[in-house]
Coordinates of N, CA and C and ligand atoms in Angstrom, one line a residue:
M392 N -5.7 4.8 -23.0 CA -6.5 3.8 -23.6 C -5.7 2.7 -24.4
I393 N -6.1 1.5 -24.3 CA -5.4 0.4 -25.0 C -5.8 0.3 -26.4
D394 N -4.8 0.3 -27.3 CA -5.1 0.3 -28.8 C -4.9 -1.2 -29.2
Q395 N -6.1 -1.9 -29.3 CA -6.1 -3.3 -29.6 C -5.5 -3.6 -31.0
S396 N -5.7 -2.7 -31.9 CA -5.2 -3.0 -33.3 C -3.7 -3.0 -33.3
K397 N -3.1 -2.2 -32.5 CA -1.6 -2.1 -32.5 C -1.1 -3.4 -31.8
I398 N -1.7 -3.9 -30.8 CA -1.3 -5.1 -30.1 C -1.4 -6.3 -31.1
K399 N -2.5 -6.4 -31.8 CA -2.7 -7.4 -32.8 C -1.6 -7.4 -33.9
E400 N -1.3 -6.2 -34.4 CA -0.3 -6.1 -35.4 C 1.1 -6.6 -34.8
G401 N 1.4 -6.1 -33.6 CA 2.6 -6.5 -32.9 C 2.7 -8.0 -32.8
V402 N 1.7 -8.7 -32.3 CA 1.7 -10.1 -32.1 C 1.9 -10.8 -33.5
R403 N 1.2 -10.3 -34.5 CA 1.4 -10.9 -35.8 C 2.9 -10.9 -36.2
L404 N 3.5 -9.7 -36.0 CA 4.9 -9.5 -36.3 C 5.8 -10.5 -35.5
I405 N 5.5 -10.7 -34.2 CA 6.3 -11.6 -33.4 C 6.2 -13.0 -34.0
L406 N 4.9 -13.4 -34.3 CA 4.7 -14.8 -34.9 C 5.5 -14.9 -36.2
E407 N 5.5 -13.9 -37.0 CA 6.2 -14.0 -38.3 C 7.7 -14.0 -38.0
G408 N 8.1 -13.2 -37.0 CA 9.5 -13.1 -36.6 C 10.1 -14.5 -36.1
I409 N 9.3 -15.3 -35.5 CA 9.8 -16.6 -35.0 C 9.6 -17.7 -36.0
G410 N 9.1 -17.3 -37.2 CA 9.0 -18.2 -38.3 C 7.7 -19.0 -38.3
E411 N 6.7 -18.5 -37.7 CA 5.4 -19.2 -37.6 C 4.6 -18.9 -38.9
D412 N 3.6 -19.7 -39.1 CA 2.6 -19.5 -40.2 C 1.4 -18.9 -39.5
T413 N 1.2 -17.6 -39.6 CA 0.1 -16.9 -38.9 C -1.3 -17.3 -39.4
T414 N -1.3 -18.1 -40.5 CA -2.6 -18.5 -41.0 C -3.1 -19.9 -40.6
R415 N -2.2 -20.6 -39.8 CA -2.6 -21.9 -39.4 C -3.7 -21.8 -38.3
E416 N -4.4 -22.9 -38.2 CA -5.6 -22.9 -37.4 C -5.4 -22.4 -35.9
G417 N -4.4 -23.0 -35.3 CA -4.1 -22.6 -33.9 C -3.8 -21.2 -33.7
L418 N -3.2 -20.5 -34.7 CA -2.7 -19.2 -34.5 C -3.6 -18.1 -35.1
I419 N -4.6 -18.5 -35.8 CA -5.4 -17.5 -36.6 C -6.0 -16.4 -35.7
E420 N -6.5 -16.9 -34.5 CA -7.1 -15.9 -33.6 C -6.2 -15.5 -32.5
T421 N -4.9 -15.9 -32.5 CA -4.0 -15.6 -31.4 C -3.8 -14.1 -31.2
P422 N -3.5 -13.3 -32.3 CA -3.4 -11.9 -32.1 C -4.6 -11.2 -31.4
D423 N -5.8 -11.7 -31.8 CA -7.0 -11.1 -31.2 C -7.1 -11.5 -29.8
R424 N -6.8 -12.8 -29.5 CA -6.9 -13.2 -28.1 C -5.9 -12.5 -27.2
I425 N -4.7 -12.3 -27.7 CA -3.7 -11.6 -26.9 C -4.1 -10.1 -26.7
A426 N -4.6 -9.5 -27.7 CA -5.1 -8.1 -27.6 C -6.1 -8.0 -26.5
R427 N -7.1 -8.9 -26.4 CA -8.1 -8.9 -25.4 C -7.5 -9.2 -24.0
M428 N -6.5 -10.1 -24.0 CA -5.9 -10.4 -22.7 C -5.2 -9.2 -22.1
Y429 N -4.5 -8.4 -23.0 CA -3.8 -7.3 -22.5 C -4.7 -6.3 -21.8
T430 N -5.9 -6.1 -22.3 CA -6.8 -5.1 -21.6 C -7.0 -5.6 -20.2
E431 N -6.9 -6.9 -19.9 CA -7.1 -7.3 -18.6 C -5.8 -7.3 -17.8
I432 N -4.7 -7.8 -18.3 CA -3.5 -7.9 -17.5 C -2.7 -6.6 -17.3
V433 N -3.0 -5.5 -18.1 CA -2.5 -4.2 -17.8 C -3.6 -3.2 -17.5
G434 N -4.7 -3.7 -17.2 CA -5.9 -2.8 -17.0 C -5.8 -1.9 -15.8
G435 N -4.8 -2.2 -14.9 CA -4.6 -1.4 -13.7 C -4.1 0.0 -14.0
M436 N -3.6 0.2 -15.2 CA -3.1 1.5 -15.6 C -4.2 2.5 -15.7
E437 N -5.4 2.0 -15.9 CA -6.6 2.9 -16.0 C -7.3 3.0 -14.7
E438 N -6.7 2.4 -13.7 CA -7.4 2.5 -12.4 C -6.6 3.4 -11.4
D439 N -7.3 3.9 -10.4 CA -6.7 4.7 -9.4 C -6.9 4.1 -8.0
A440 N -5.8 3.9 -7.3 CA -5.9 3.2 -6.0 C -6.7 4.1 -5.1
A441 N -6.8 5.4 -5.3 CA -7.5 6.3 -4.4 C -9.0 5.9 -4.3
E442 N -9.5 5.3 -5.5 CA -10.9 4.9 -5.5 C -11.2 3.9 -4.4
H443 N -10.2 2.9 -4.3 CA -10.4 1.8 -3.3 C -10.1 2.2 -1.9
L444 N -9.2 3.2 -1.8 CA -8.8 3.6 -0.4 C -9.5 4.8 0.2
S445 N -10.5 5.3 -0.6 CA -11.1 6.5 -0.1 C -12.3 6.2 0.8
K446 N -12.8 5.0 0.8 CA -13.9 4.6 1.7 C -13.3 4.2 3.0
R447 N -13.5 5.0 4.0 CA -12.8 4.7 5.3 C -13.8 4.6 6.4
F448 N -13.4 3.9 7.5 CA -14.2 3.7 8.7 C -13.4 4.2 9.8
H449 N -14.0 5.0 10.7 CA -13.3 5.6 11.8 C -13.2 4.5 12.9
V450 N -12.0 4.5 13.6 CA -11.8 3.6 14.7 C -11.1 4.3 15.8
K451 N -11.4 3.7 17.0 CA -10.7 4.3 18.2 C -9.4 3.6 18.5
N452 N -9.4 2.3 18.1 CA -8.2 1.5 18.3 C -7.3 1.6 17.1
N453 N -6.1 2.1 17.4 CA -5.1 2.2 16.3 C -4.0 1.1 16.3
E454 N -4.4 -0.1 16.6 CA -3.5 -1.2 16.5 C -3.2 -1.6 15.1
M455 N -2.1 -2.3 14.9 CA -1.7 -2.7 13.6 C -2.7 -3.6 12.9
V456 N -2.9 -3.4 11.6 CA -3.8 -4.3 10.8 C -2.9 -4.9 9.8
L457 N -3.0 -6.3 9.7 CA -2.2 -7.0 8.7 C -3.1 -7.8 7.8
E458 N -2.9 -7.6 6.5 CA -3.6 -8.5 5.5 C -2.5 -9.2 4.9
K459 N -2.5 -10.6 5.0 CA -1.3 -11.3 4.5 C -1.8 -12.3 3.4
D460 N -0.8 -12.8 2.7 CA -1.0 -13.8 1.6 C -2.0 -13.3 0.6
I461 N -1.9 -12.1 0.1 CA -2.7 -11.6 -1.0 C -2.1 -12.0 -2.3
T462 N -2.7 -13.0 -3.0 CA -2.2 -13.5 -4.2 C -2.3 -12.5 -5.3
F463 N -1.2 -12.3 -6.1 CA -1.3 -11.4 -7.2 C -0.6 -11.9 -8.4
Y464 N -0.9 -11.4 -9.6 CA -0.2 -11.8 -10.9 C 0.1 -10.5 -11.5
S465 N 1.4 -10.3 -11.9 CA 1.8 -9.1 -12.6 C 2.7 -9.5 -13.8
T466 N 3.1 -8.5 -14.5 CA 3.9 -8.7 -15.7 C 5.2 -7.9 -15.6
C467 N 6.3 -8.6 -15.8 CA 7.6 -7.9 -15.7 C 7.9 -7.0 -16.9
E468 N 8.3 -5.8 -16.6 CA 8.4 -4.9 -17.8 C 9.7 -5.1 -18.6
H469 N 10.6 -5.9 -18.1 CA 11.8 -6.1 -18.8 C 11.6 -7.2 -19.9
H470 N 10.8 -8.2 -19.6 CA 10.6 -9.4 -20.5 C 9.1 -9.6 -20.9
M471 N 8.2 -8.8 -20.3 CA 6.8 -9.0 -20.5 C 6.4 -10.5 -20.2
L472 N 7.0 -11.0 -19.2 CA 6.6 -12.4 -18.7 C 6.0 -12.2 -17.3
P473 N 5.2 -13.1 -16.9 CA 4.5 -13.0 -15.6 C 5.5 -13.1 -14.4
F474 N 5.2 -12.4 -13.4 CA 5.7 -12.7 -12.1 C 4.5 -12.7 -11.1
F475 N 4.6 -13.6 -10.2 CA 3.4 -13.8 -9.3 C 3.8 -14.3 -8.0
G476 N 2.9 -14.0 -7.0 CA 3.2 -14.4 -5.7 C 2.3 -13.9 -4.7
K477 N 2.8 -13.4 -3.5 CA 1.9 -13.0 -2.4 C 2.4 -11.6 -1.9
A478 N 1.5 -10.8 -1.6 CA 1.8 -9.5 -0.9 C 1.3 -9.5 0.5
H479 N 2.0 -8.9 1.4 CA 1.6 -8.8 2.8 C 1.6 -7.3 3.1
I480 N 0.6 -6.8 3.7 CA 0.5 -5.4 4.0 C 0.0 -5.1 5.4
A481 N 0.8 -4.4 6.1 CA 0.4 -4.0 7.5 C 0.4 -2.5 7.6
Y482 N -0.5 -2.0 8.3 CA -0.5 -0.5 8.6 C -1.0 -0.3 10.0
V483 N -0.5 0.8 10.5 CA -1.0 1.3 11.9 C -1.9 2.5 11.6
P484 N -3.2 2.3 11.9 CA -4.1 3.4 11.5 C -3.9 4.7 12.3
N485 N -4.4 5.7 11.8 CA -4.4 7.0 12.4 C -5.8 7.5 12.5
G486 N -6.6 6.7 13.2 CA -8.0 7.1 13.3 C -9.0 6.5 12.3
S487 N -8.5 6.0 11.2 CA -9.4 5.3 10.2 C -8.7 4.1 9.5
V488 N -9.6 3.2 9.2 CA -9.2 2.0 8.5 C -9.9 1.9 7.1
V489 N -9.5 1.0 6.3 CA -10.2 0.7 5.0 C -10.8 -0.7 5.1
G490 N -11.8 -1.0 4.3 CA -12.4 -2.3 4.2 C -11.3 -3.3 3.8
L491 N -11.3 -4.5 4.3 CA -10.3 -5.5 4.1 C -10.1 -5.8 2.6
S492 N -11.3 -5.9 1.9 CA -11.2 -6.2 0.5 C -10.5 -5.2 -0.4
K493 N -10.6 -3.9 0.1 CA -9.9 -2.8 -0.6 C -8.4 -2.9 -0.6
I494 N -7.9 -3.6 0.4 CA -6.5 -3.8 0.5 C -6.0 -4.7 -0.7
A495 N -6.7 -5.7 -0.9 CA -6.4 -6.6 -2.0 C -6.6 -5.9 -3.4
R496 N -7.7 -5.1 -3.5 CA -8.0 -4.3 -4.7 C -6.8 -3.4 -5.0
T497 N -6.2 -2.8 -4.0 CA -5.1 -1.9 -4.2 C -3.9 -2.6 -4.8
V498 N -3.7 -3.8 -4.3 CA -2.6 -4.6 -4.9 C -2.9 -4.9 -6.4
E499 N -4.1 -5.2 -6.7 CA -4.5 -5.4 -8.1 C -4.2 -4.2 -9.0
V500 N -4.6 -3.1 -8.5 CA -4.4 -1.8 -9.3 C -3.0 -1.7 -9.8
F501 N -2.0 -2.0 -8.9 CA -0.6 -1.8 -9.3 C 0.0 -3.1 -9.9
A502 N -0.6 -4.3 -9.7 CA -0.1 -5.5 -10.2 C -0.4 -5.6 -11.7
K503 N -1.6 -5.1 -12.1 CA -2.1 -5.2 -13.4 C -1.5 -4.1 -14.3
R504 N -0.3 -4.1 -14.5 CA 0.4 -3.2 -15.4 C 1.8 -3.8 -15.6
L505 N 2.6 -3.2 -16.5 CA 4.0 -3.7 -16.6 C 4.7 -3.1 -15.4
Q506 N 5.4 -4.0 -14.7 CA 6.0 -3.7 -13.4 C 7.4 -4.2 -13.2
L507 N 7.9 -3.6 -12.1 CA 9.1 -4.1 -11.5 C 8.7 -4.5 -10.0
Q508 N 9.1 -5.5 -9.5 CA 8.6 -5.9 -8.1 C 9.0 -4.8 -7.1
E509 N 10.1 -4.2 -7.2 CA 10.5 -3.2 -6.2 C 9.6 -2.0 -6.3
Q510 N 9.2 -1.7 -7.6 CA 8.3 -0.5 -7.8 C 6.9 -0.9 -7.3
L511 N 6.4 -2.1 -7.6 CA 5.1 -2.5 -7.1 C 5.0 -2.4 -5.6
T512 N 6.0 -2.9 -4.9 CA 6.0 -2.8 -3.4 C 5.9 -1.4 -2.9
A513 N 6.7 -0.5 -3.6 CA 6.7 0.9 -3.1 C 5.4 1.6 -3.5
Q514 N 4.9 1.3 -4.6 CA 3.6 2.0 -5.1 C 2.5 1.6 -4.1
I515 N 2.4 0.4 -3.7 CA 1.4 -0.1 -2.7 C 1.5 0.7 -1.4
A516 N 2.8 0.8 -0.9 CA 3.0 1.5 0.3 C 2.6 3.0 0.2
D517 N 3.1 3.6 -0.9 CA 2.8 5.0 -1.1 C 1.3 5.3 -1.3
A518 N 0.6 4.4 -1.9 CA -0.9 4.6 -2.1 C -1.6 4.6 -0.7
F519 N -1.1 3.8 0.2 CA -1.6 3.8 1.6 C -1.3 5.1 2.3
M520 N -0.1 5.5 2.2 CA 0.3 6.8 2.9 C -0.4 8.0 2.3
D521 N -0.6 8.0 1.0 CA -1.2 9.2 0.3 C -2.7 9.2 0.5
N522 N -3.3 8.0 0.5 CA -4.8 8.1 0.6 C -5.4 7.8 1.9
L523 N -4.8 7.0 2.8 CA -5.3 6.7 4.1 C -4.6 7.5 5.2
A524 N -3.4 7.9 4.9 CA -2.6 8.7 5.9 C -2.5 7.9 7.2
P525 N -2.1 6.7 7.2 CA -1.9 5.9 8.5 C -0.6 6.4 9.2
Q526 N -0.4 5.9 10.4 CA 0.9 6.3 11.1 C 2.1 5.7 10.4
G527 N 1.8 4.6 9.7 CA 2.9 3.9 9.0 C 2.4 2.7 8.2
V528 N 3.1 2.2 7.3 CA 2.8 1.1 6.5 C 4.0 0.2 6.2
M529 N 3.8 -1.1 6.1 CA 4.9 -2.0 5.7 C 4.4 -3.0 4.7
V530 N 5.1 -3.1 3.6 CA 4.6 -4.0 2.6 C 5.8 -4.9 2.2
M531 N 5.4 -6.2 2.1 CA 6.4 -7.2 1.7 C 5.8 -8.0 0.5
V532 N 6.6 -8.2 -0.5 CA 6.1 -8.9 -1.7 C 7.1 -10.0 -2.0
E533 N 6.5 -11.3 -2.1 CA 7.4 -12.4 -2.4 C 6.9 -12.9 -3.8
A534 N 7.7 -13.1 -4.8 CA 7.3 -13.5 -6.1 C 8.2 -14.3 -6.8
E535 N 7.7 -15.2 -7.7 CA 8.5 -16.0 -8.6 C 8.4 -15.3 -10.0
H536 N 9.5 -15.1 -10.6 CA 9.6 -14.4 -11.9 C 9.8 -15.4 -13.0
M537 N 8.9 -15.5 -13.9 CA 9.0 -16.4 -15.1 C 10.3 -16.1 -15.9
C538 N 10.7 -14.9 -15.9 CA 11.9 -14.6 -16.7 C 13.2 -15.1 -16.0
M539 N 13.0 -15.5 -14.7 CA 14.1 -16.2 -14.0 C 14.0 -17.7 -14.1
T540 N 12.8 -18.2 -14.2 CA 12.6 -19.6 -14.1 C 12.4 -20.4 -15.4
M541 N 11.8 -19.7 -16.4 CA 11.7 -20.4 -17.7 C 12.7 -20.0 -18.7
R542 N 13.5 -19.1 -18.4 CA 14.6 -18.7 -19.3 C 15.8 -18.2 -18.4
G543 N 16.9 -17.7 -19.0 CA 18.0 -17.2 -18.2 C 18.6 -18.2 -17.3
I544 N 18.6 -17.8 -16.0 CA 19.3 -18.7 -15.1 C 18.5 -19.9 -14.6
K545 N 17.2 -20.0 -15.0 CA 16.4 -21.2 -14.8 C 16.5 -21.8 -13.4
K546 N 16.0 -21.0 -12.5 CA 16.0 -21.5 -11.1 C 14.5 -21.6 -10.6
P547 N 13.8 -22.7 -11.0 CA 12.4 -22.8 -10.6 C 12.2 -22.7 -9.1
G548 N 11.2 -22.0 -8.7 CA 10.9 -22.0 -7.3 C 11.6 -20.9 -6.5
S549 N 12.6 -20.3 -7.1 CA 13.4 -19.2 -6.4 C 12.4 -18.0 -6.3
K550 N 12.6 -17.3 -5.2 CA 11.7 -16.2 -5.0 C 12.4 -14.9 -4.7
T551 N 11.9 -13.8 -5.2 CA 12.4 -12.5 -4.9 C 11.6 -11.9 -3.8
V552 N 12.2 -11.3 -2.8 CA 11.5 -10.7 -1.7 C 11.8 -9.2 -1.6
T553 N 10.8 -8.4 -1.6 CA 11.0 -7.0 -1.4 C 10.2 -6.4 -0.3
V554 N 10.8 -5.5 0.4 CA 10.1 -4.9 1.6 C 10.2 -3.4 1.5
V555 N 9.1 -2.7 1.8 CA 9.1 -1.3 1.9 C 8.5 -0.8 3.2
T556 N 9.1 0.1 3.9 CA 8.5 0.6 5.1 C 8.3 2.1 5.0
R557 N 7.2 2.6 5.5 CA 6.9 4.1 5.5 C 6.4 4.5 6.9
G558 N 6.6 5.7 7.3 CA 6.1 6.2 8.5 C 6.7 5.6 9.7
I559 N 5.9 5.2 10.7 CA 6.5 4.7 12.0 C 7.2 3.3 11.8
F560 N 7.0 2.6 10.7 CA 7.6 1.3 10.5 C 9.1 1.5 10.2
K561 N 9.4 2.7 9.6 CA 10.8 3.0 9.3 C 11.6 3.1 10.5
D562 N 12.7 2.4 10.6 CA 13.6 2.5 11.8 C 13.0 2.0 13.1
N563 N 11.9 1.3 13.0 CA 11.3 0.7 14.2 C 11.4 -0.8 14.2
E564 N 12.5 -1.3 14.7 CA 12.8 -2.7 14.6 C 11.7 -3.6 15.3
K565 N 11.1 -3.0 16.4 CA 10.1 -3.8 17.2 C 8.9 -4.0 16.3
L566 N 8.4 -2.9 15.7 CA 7.2 -3.0 14.8 C 7.5 -3.9 13.7
Q567 N 8.7 -3.8 13.1 CA 9.0 -4.6 11.9 C 9.0 -6.1 12.3
N568 N 9.6 -6.4 13.5 CA 9.6 -7.8 14.0 C 8.2 -8.3 14.2
T569 N 7.3 -7.5 14.7 CA 5.9 -7.9 14.9 C 5.3 -8.3 13.6
F570 N 5.6 -7.5 12.6 CA 5.1 -7.8 11.2 C 5.6 -9.2 10.8
Y571 N 7.0 -9.4 10.9 CA 7.5 -10.7 10.5 C 6.9 -11.9 11.3
Q572 N 6.7 -11.6 12.6 CA 6.2 -12.7 13.4 C 4.8 -13.1 13.0
M573 N 4.0 -12.0 12.6 CA 2.6 -12.3 12.2 C 2.5 -13.0 10.9
L574 N 3.6 -12.9 10.1 CA 3.6 -13.6 8.8 C 3.8 -15.1 8.9
R575 N 4.3 -15.5 10.1 CA 4.6 -17.0 10.3 C 3.3 -17.8 10.4
Ligands
ZN141 ZN1 11.9 -10.0 -16.2

């Protein structure tokens, strides 16, 4: 459970730490606003991907399903700054599929917490393997990290790309190439 009073106290300390006057008009409600905001941006911690992936539909056709360009917003755990971009998920069913909207919901569950992009990519893939048991899954995440673009090396527009393969996508260059071609 999220302890809003601790967040408020922490934000007040940061404001004091940077030399701000916490009683001025623009800042007076800032700790409160940020505390409420955190319940949303890290709310995925209280969610279980299994909830979204448990509703399945049986299929006879086990051809690859790709959901691409799923926009997400996450928070880097090293700097607590946003990173955001698109996730692309392909899986080869093993007799059952999930509703398309549930694929995006699964991304949200893992994006809405303090994250590393590499870990986010793997968690999405593992959630599919664990809950839907497809023949295989491939996940690609492309994201811009504010900790790279507004501070540090300041390279606006640069993107980090991570890929995870599980099941039959592993070591299957032909399947992987199909995935990349479908992204174009
Ligand atoms: Zn960072």
